[in-house]
Short mmCIF file of N, CA, C and O in Angstrom, two decimals:
data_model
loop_
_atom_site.label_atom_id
_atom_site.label_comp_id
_atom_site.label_asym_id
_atom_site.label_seq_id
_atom_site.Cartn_x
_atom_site.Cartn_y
_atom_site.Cartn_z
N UNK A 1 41.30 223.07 123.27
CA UNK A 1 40.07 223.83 123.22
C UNK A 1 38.91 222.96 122.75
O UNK A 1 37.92 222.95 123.48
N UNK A 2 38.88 222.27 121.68
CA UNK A 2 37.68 221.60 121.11
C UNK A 2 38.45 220.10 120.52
O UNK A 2 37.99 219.67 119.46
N UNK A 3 39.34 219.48 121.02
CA UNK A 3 40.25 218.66 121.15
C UNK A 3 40.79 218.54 119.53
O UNK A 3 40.85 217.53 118.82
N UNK A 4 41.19 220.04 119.21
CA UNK A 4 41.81 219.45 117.85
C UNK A 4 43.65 218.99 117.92
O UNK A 4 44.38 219.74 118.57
N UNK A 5 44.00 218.27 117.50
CA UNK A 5 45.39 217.76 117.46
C UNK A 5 46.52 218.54 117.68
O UNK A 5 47.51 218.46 118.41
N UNK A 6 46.07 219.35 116.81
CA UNK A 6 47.15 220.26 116.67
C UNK A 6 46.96 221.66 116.26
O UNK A 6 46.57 221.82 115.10
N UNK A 7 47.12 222.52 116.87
CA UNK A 7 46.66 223.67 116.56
C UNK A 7 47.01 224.24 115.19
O UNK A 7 48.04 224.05 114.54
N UNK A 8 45.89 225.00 114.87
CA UNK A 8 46.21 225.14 113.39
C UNK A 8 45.65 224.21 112.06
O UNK A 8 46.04 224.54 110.94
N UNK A 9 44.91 223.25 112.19
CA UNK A 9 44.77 222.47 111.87
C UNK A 9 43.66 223.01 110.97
O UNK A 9 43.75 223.37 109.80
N UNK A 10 42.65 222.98 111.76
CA UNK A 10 41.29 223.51 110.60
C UNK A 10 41.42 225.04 109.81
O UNK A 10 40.62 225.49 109.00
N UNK A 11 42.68 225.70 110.30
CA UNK A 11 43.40 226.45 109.46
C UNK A 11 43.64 226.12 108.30
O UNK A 11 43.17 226.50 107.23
N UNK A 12 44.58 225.22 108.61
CA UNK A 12 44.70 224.31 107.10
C UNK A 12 44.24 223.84 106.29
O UNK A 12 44.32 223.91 105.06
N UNK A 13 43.61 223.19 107.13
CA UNK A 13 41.86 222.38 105.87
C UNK A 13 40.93 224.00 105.28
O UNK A 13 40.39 223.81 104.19
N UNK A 14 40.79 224.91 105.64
CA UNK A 14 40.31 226.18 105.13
C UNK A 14 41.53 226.08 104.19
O UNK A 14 41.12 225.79 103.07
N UNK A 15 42.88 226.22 104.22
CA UNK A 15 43.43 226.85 102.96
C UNK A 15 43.28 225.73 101.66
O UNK A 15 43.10 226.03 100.48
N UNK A 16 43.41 224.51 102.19
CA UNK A 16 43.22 223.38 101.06
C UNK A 16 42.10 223.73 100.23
O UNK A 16 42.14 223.85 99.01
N UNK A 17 40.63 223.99 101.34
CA UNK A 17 39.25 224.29 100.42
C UNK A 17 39.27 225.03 99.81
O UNK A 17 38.81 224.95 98.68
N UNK A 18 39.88 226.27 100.35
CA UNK A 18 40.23 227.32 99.40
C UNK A 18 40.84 227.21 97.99
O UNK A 18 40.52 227.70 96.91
N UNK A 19 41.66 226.54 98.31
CA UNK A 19 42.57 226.00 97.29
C UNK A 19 41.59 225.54 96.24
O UNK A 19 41.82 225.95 95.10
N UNK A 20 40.80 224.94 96.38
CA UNK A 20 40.00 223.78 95.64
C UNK A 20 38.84 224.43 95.15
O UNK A 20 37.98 223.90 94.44
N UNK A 21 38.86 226.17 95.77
CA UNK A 21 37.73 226.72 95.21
C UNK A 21 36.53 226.57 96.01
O UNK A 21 35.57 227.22 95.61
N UNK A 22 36.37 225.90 97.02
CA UNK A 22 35.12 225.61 97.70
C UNK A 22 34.92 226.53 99.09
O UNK A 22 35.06 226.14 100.24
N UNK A 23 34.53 227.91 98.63
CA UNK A 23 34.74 229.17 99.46
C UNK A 23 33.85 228.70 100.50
O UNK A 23 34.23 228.11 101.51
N UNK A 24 32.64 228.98 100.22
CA UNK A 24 31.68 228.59 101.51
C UNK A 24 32.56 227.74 102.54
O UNK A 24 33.31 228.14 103.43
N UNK A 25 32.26 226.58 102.18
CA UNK A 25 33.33 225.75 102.47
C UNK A 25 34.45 226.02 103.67
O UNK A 25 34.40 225.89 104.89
N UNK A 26 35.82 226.59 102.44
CA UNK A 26 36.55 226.98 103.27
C UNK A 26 36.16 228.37 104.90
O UNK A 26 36.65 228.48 106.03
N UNK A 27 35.04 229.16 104.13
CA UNK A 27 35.03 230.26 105.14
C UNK A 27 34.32 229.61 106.60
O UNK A 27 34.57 230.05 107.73
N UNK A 28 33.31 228.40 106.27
CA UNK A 28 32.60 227.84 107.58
C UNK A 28 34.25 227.27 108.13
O UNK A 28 34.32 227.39 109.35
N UNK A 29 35.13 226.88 107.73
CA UNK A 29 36.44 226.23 108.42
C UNK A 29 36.85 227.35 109.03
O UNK A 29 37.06 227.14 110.22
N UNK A 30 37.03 228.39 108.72
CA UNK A 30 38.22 229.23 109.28
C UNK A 30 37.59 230.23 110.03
O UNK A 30 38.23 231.07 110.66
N UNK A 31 35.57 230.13 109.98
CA UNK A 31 35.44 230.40 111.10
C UNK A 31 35.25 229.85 112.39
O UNK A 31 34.97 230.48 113.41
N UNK A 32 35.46 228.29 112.26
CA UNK A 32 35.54 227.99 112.98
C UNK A 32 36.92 228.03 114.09
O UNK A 32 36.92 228.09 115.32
N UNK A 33 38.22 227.96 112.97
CA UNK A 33 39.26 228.40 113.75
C UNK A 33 39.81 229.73 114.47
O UNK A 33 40.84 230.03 115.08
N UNK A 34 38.44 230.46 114.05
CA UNK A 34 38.57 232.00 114.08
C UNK A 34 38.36 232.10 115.71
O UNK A 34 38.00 233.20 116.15
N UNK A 35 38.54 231.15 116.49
CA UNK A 35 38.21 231.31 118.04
C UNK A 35 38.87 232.26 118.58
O UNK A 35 40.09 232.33 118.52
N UNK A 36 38.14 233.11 119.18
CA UNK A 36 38.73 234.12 120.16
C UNK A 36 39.80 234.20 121.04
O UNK A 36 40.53 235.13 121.37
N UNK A 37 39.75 232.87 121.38
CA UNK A 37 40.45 232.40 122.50
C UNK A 37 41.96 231.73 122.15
O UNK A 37 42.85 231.48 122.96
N UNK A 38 41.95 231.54 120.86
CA UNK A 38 43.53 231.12 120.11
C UNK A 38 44.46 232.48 120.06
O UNK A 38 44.16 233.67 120.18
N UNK A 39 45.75 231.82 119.84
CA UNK A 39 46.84 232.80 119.70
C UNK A 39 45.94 233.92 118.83
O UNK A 39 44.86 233.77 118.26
N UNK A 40 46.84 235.20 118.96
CA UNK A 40 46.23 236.27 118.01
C UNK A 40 46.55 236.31 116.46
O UNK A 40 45.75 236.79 115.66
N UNK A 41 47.86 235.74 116.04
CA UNK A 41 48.00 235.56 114.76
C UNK A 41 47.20 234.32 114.05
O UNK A 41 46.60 234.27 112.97
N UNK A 42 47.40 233.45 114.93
CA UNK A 42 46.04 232.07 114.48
C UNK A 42 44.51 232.64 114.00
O UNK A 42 43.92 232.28 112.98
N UNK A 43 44.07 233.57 114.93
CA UNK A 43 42.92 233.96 114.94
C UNK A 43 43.16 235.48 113.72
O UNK A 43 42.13 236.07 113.40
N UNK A 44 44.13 235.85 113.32
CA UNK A 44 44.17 237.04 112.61
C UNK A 44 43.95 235.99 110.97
O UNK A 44 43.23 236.28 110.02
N UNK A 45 44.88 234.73 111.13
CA UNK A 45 45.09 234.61 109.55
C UNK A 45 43.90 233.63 109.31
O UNK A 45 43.66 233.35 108.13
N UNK A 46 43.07 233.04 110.35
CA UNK A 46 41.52 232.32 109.88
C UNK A 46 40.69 233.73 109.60
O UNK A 46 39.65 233.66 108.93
N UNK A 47 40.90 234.31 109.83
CA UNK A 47 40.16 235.94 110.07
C UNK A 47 40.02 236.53 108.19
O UNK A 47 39.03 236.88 107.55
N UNK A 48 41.46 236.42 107.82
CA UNK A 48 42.12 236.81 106.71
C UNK A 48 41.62 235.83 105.61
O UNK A 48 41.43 236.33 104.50
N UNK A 49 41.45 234.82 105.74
CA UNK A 49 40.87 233.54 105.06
C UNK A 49 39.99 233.81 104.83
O UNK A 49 39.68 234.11 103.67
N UNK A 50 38.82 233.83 106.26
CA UNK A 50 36.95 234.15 105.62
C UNK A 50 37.15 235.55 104.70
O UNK A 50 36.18 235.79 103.99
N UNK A 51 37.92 236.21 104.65
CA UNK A 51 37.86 237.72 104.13
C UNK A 51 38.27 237.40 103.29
O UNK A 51 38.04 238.34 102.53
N UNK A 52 39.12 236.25 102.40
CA UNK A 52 39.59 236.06 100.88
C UNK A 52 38.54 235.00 100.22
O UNK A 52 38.55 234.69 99.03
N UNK A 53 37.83 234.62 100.99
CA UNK A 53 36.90 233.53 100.44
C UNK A 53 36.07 234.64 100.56
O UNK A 53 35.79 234.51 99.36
N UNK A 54 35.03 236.17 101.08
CA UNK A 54 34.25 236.48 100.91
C UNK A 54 34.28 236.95 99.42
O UNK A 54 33.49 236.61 98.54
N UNK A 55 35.48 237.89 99.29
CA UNK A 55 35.97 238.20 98.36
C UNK A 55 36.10 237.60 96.90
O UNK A 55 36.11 238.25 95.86
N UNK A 56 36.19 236.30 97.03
CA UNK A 56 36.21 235.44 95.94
C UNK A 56 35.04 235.06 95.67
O UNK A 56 34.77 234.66 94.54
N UNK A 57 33.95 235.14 96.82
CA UNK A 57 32.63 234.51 96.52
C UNK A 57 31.47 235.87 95.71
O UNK A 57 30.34 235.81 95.21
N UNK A 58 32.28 236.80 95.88
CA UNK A 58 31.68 238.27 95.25
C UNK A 58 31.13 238.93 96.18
O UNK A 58 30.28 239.70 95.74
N UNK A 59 31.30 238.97 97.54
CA UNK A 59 30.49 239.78 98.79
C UNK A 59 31.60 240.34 99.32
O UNK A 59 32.11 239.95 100.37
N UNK A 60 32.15 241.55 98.44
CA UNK A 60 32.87 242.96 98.93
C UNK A 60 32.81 243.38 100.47
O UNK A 60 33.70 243.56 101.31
N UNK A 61 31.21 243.47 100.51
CA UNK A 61 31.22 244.26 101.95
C UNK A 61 31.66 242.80 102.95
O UNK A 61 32.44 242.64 103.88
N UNK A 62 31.02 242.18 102.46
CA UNK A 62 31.75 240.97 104.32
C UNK A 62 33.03 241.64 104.70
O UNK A 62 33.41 242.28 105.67
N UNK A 63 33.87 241.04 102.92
CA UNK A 63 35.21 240.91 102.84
C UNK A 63 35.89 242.06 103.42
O UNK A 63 37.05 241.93 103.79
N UNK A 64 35.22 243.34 103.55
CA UNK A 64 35.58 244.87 104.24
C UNK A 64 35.66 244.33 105.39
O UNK A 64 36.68 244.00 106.00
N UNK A 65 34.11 244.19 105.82
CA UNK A 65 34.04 243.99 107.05
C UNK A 65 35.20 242.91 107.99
O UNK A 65 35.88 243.27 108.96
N UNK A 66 35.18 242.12 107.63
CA UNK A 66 36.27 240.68 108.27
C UNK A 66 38.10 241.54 107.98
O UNK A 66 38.93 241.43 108.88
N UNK A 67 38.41 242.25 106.78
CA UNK A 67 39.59 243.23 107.39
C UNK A 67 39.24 244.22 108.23
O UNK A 67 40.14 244.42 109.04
N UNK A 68 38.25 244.97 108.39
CA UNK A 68 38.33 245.53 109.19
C UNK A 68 38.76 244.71 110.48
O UNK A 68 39.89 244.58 110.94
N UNK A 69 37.79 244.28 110.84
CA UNK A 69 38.03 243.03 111.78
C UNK A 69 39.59 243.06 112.76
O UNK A 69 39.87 243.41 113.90
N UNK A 70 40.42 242.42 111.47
CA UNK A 70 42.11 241.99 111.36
C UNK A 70 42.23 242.94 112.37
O UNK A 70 42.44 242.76 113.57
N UNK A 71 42.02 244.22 111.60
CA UNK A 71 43.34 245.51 111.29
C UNK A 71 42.68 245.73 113.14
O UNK A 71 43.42 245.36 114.05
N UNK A 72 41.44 246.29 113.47
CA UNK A 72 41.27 246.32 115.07
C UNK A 72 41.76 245.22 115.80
O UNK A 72 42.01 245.42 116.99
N UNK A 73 41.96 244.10 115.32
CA UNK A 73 42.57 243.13 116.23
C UNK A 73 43.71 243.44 116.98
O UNK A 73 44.03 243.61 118.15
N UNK A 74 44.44 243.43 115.38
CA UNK A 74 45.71 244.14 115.15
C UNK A 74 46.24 245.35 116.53
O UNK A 74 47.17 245.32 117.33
N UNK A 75 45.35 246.15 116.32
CA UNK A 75 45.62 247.39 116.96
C UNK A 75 45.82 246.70 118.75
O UNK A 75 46.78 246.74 119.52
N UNK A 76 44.85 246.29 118.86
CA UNK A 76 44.75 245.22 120.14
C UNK A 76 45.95 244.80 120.60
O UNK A 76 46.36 244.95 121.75
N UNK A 77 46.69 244.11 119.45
CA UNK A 77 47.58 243.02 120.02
C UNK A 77 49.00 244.22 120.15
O UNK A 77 49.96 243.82 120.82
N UNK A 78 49.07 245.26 119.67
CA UNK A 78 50.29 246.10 119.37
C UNK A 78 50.26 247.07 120.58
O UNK A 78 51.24 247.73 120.93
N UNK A 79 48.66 247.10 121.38
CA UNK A 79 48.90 247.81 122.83
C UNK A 79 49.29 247.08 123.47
O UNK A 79 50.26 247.49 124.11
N UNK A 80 48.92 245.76 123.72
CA UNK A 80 49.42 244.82 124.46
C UNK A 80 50.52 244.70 124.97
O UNK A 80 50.72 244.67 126.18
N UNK A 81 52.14 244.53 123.31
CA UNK A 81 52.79 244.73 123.41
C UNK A 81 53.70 246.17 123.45
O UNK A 81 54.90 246.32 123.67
N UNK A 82 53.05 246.77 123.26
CA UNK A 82 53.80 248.20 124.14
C UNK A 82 54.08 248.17 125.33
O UNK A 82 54.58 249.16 125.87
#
């Protein structure tokens, strides 16, 4: 898609920043991995990321907003497989 190595990748570097406390940070990473166009669990748990870094950064409502997000994804991927 955007020639990263290996998928999942800037996933990762979001959880490290996270790790390290550097929310902003991590949430510009994991929205970047948050591509539409990736698997649906790839795109559910960068999804889940910006929503624990909003959360940590003290902005409740994002952090609503970005689960909400998930949980309709969610619903998405469970008609699919029906």
């Amino acid at each position: 898609t955007d020639g990263e190595p290996v998928p999942g990748l800037r996933y990762r570097e979001g959880l490290c920043l996270e790790g390290l406390g550097r929310w902003a940070e991590a949430a510009a990473v994991y929205r970047k991995a948050a591509d539409p166009g990736r698997e649906p669990a790839l795109l559910a748990a960068a999804t889940l990321g910006q929503a624990r870094c909003a959360a940590s950064a003290g902005d409740r409502p994002a952090a609503r907003g970005l689960l909400a997000r998930v949980l309709q994804q969610a619903g998405r991927v469970r008609h699919v497989l029906e």
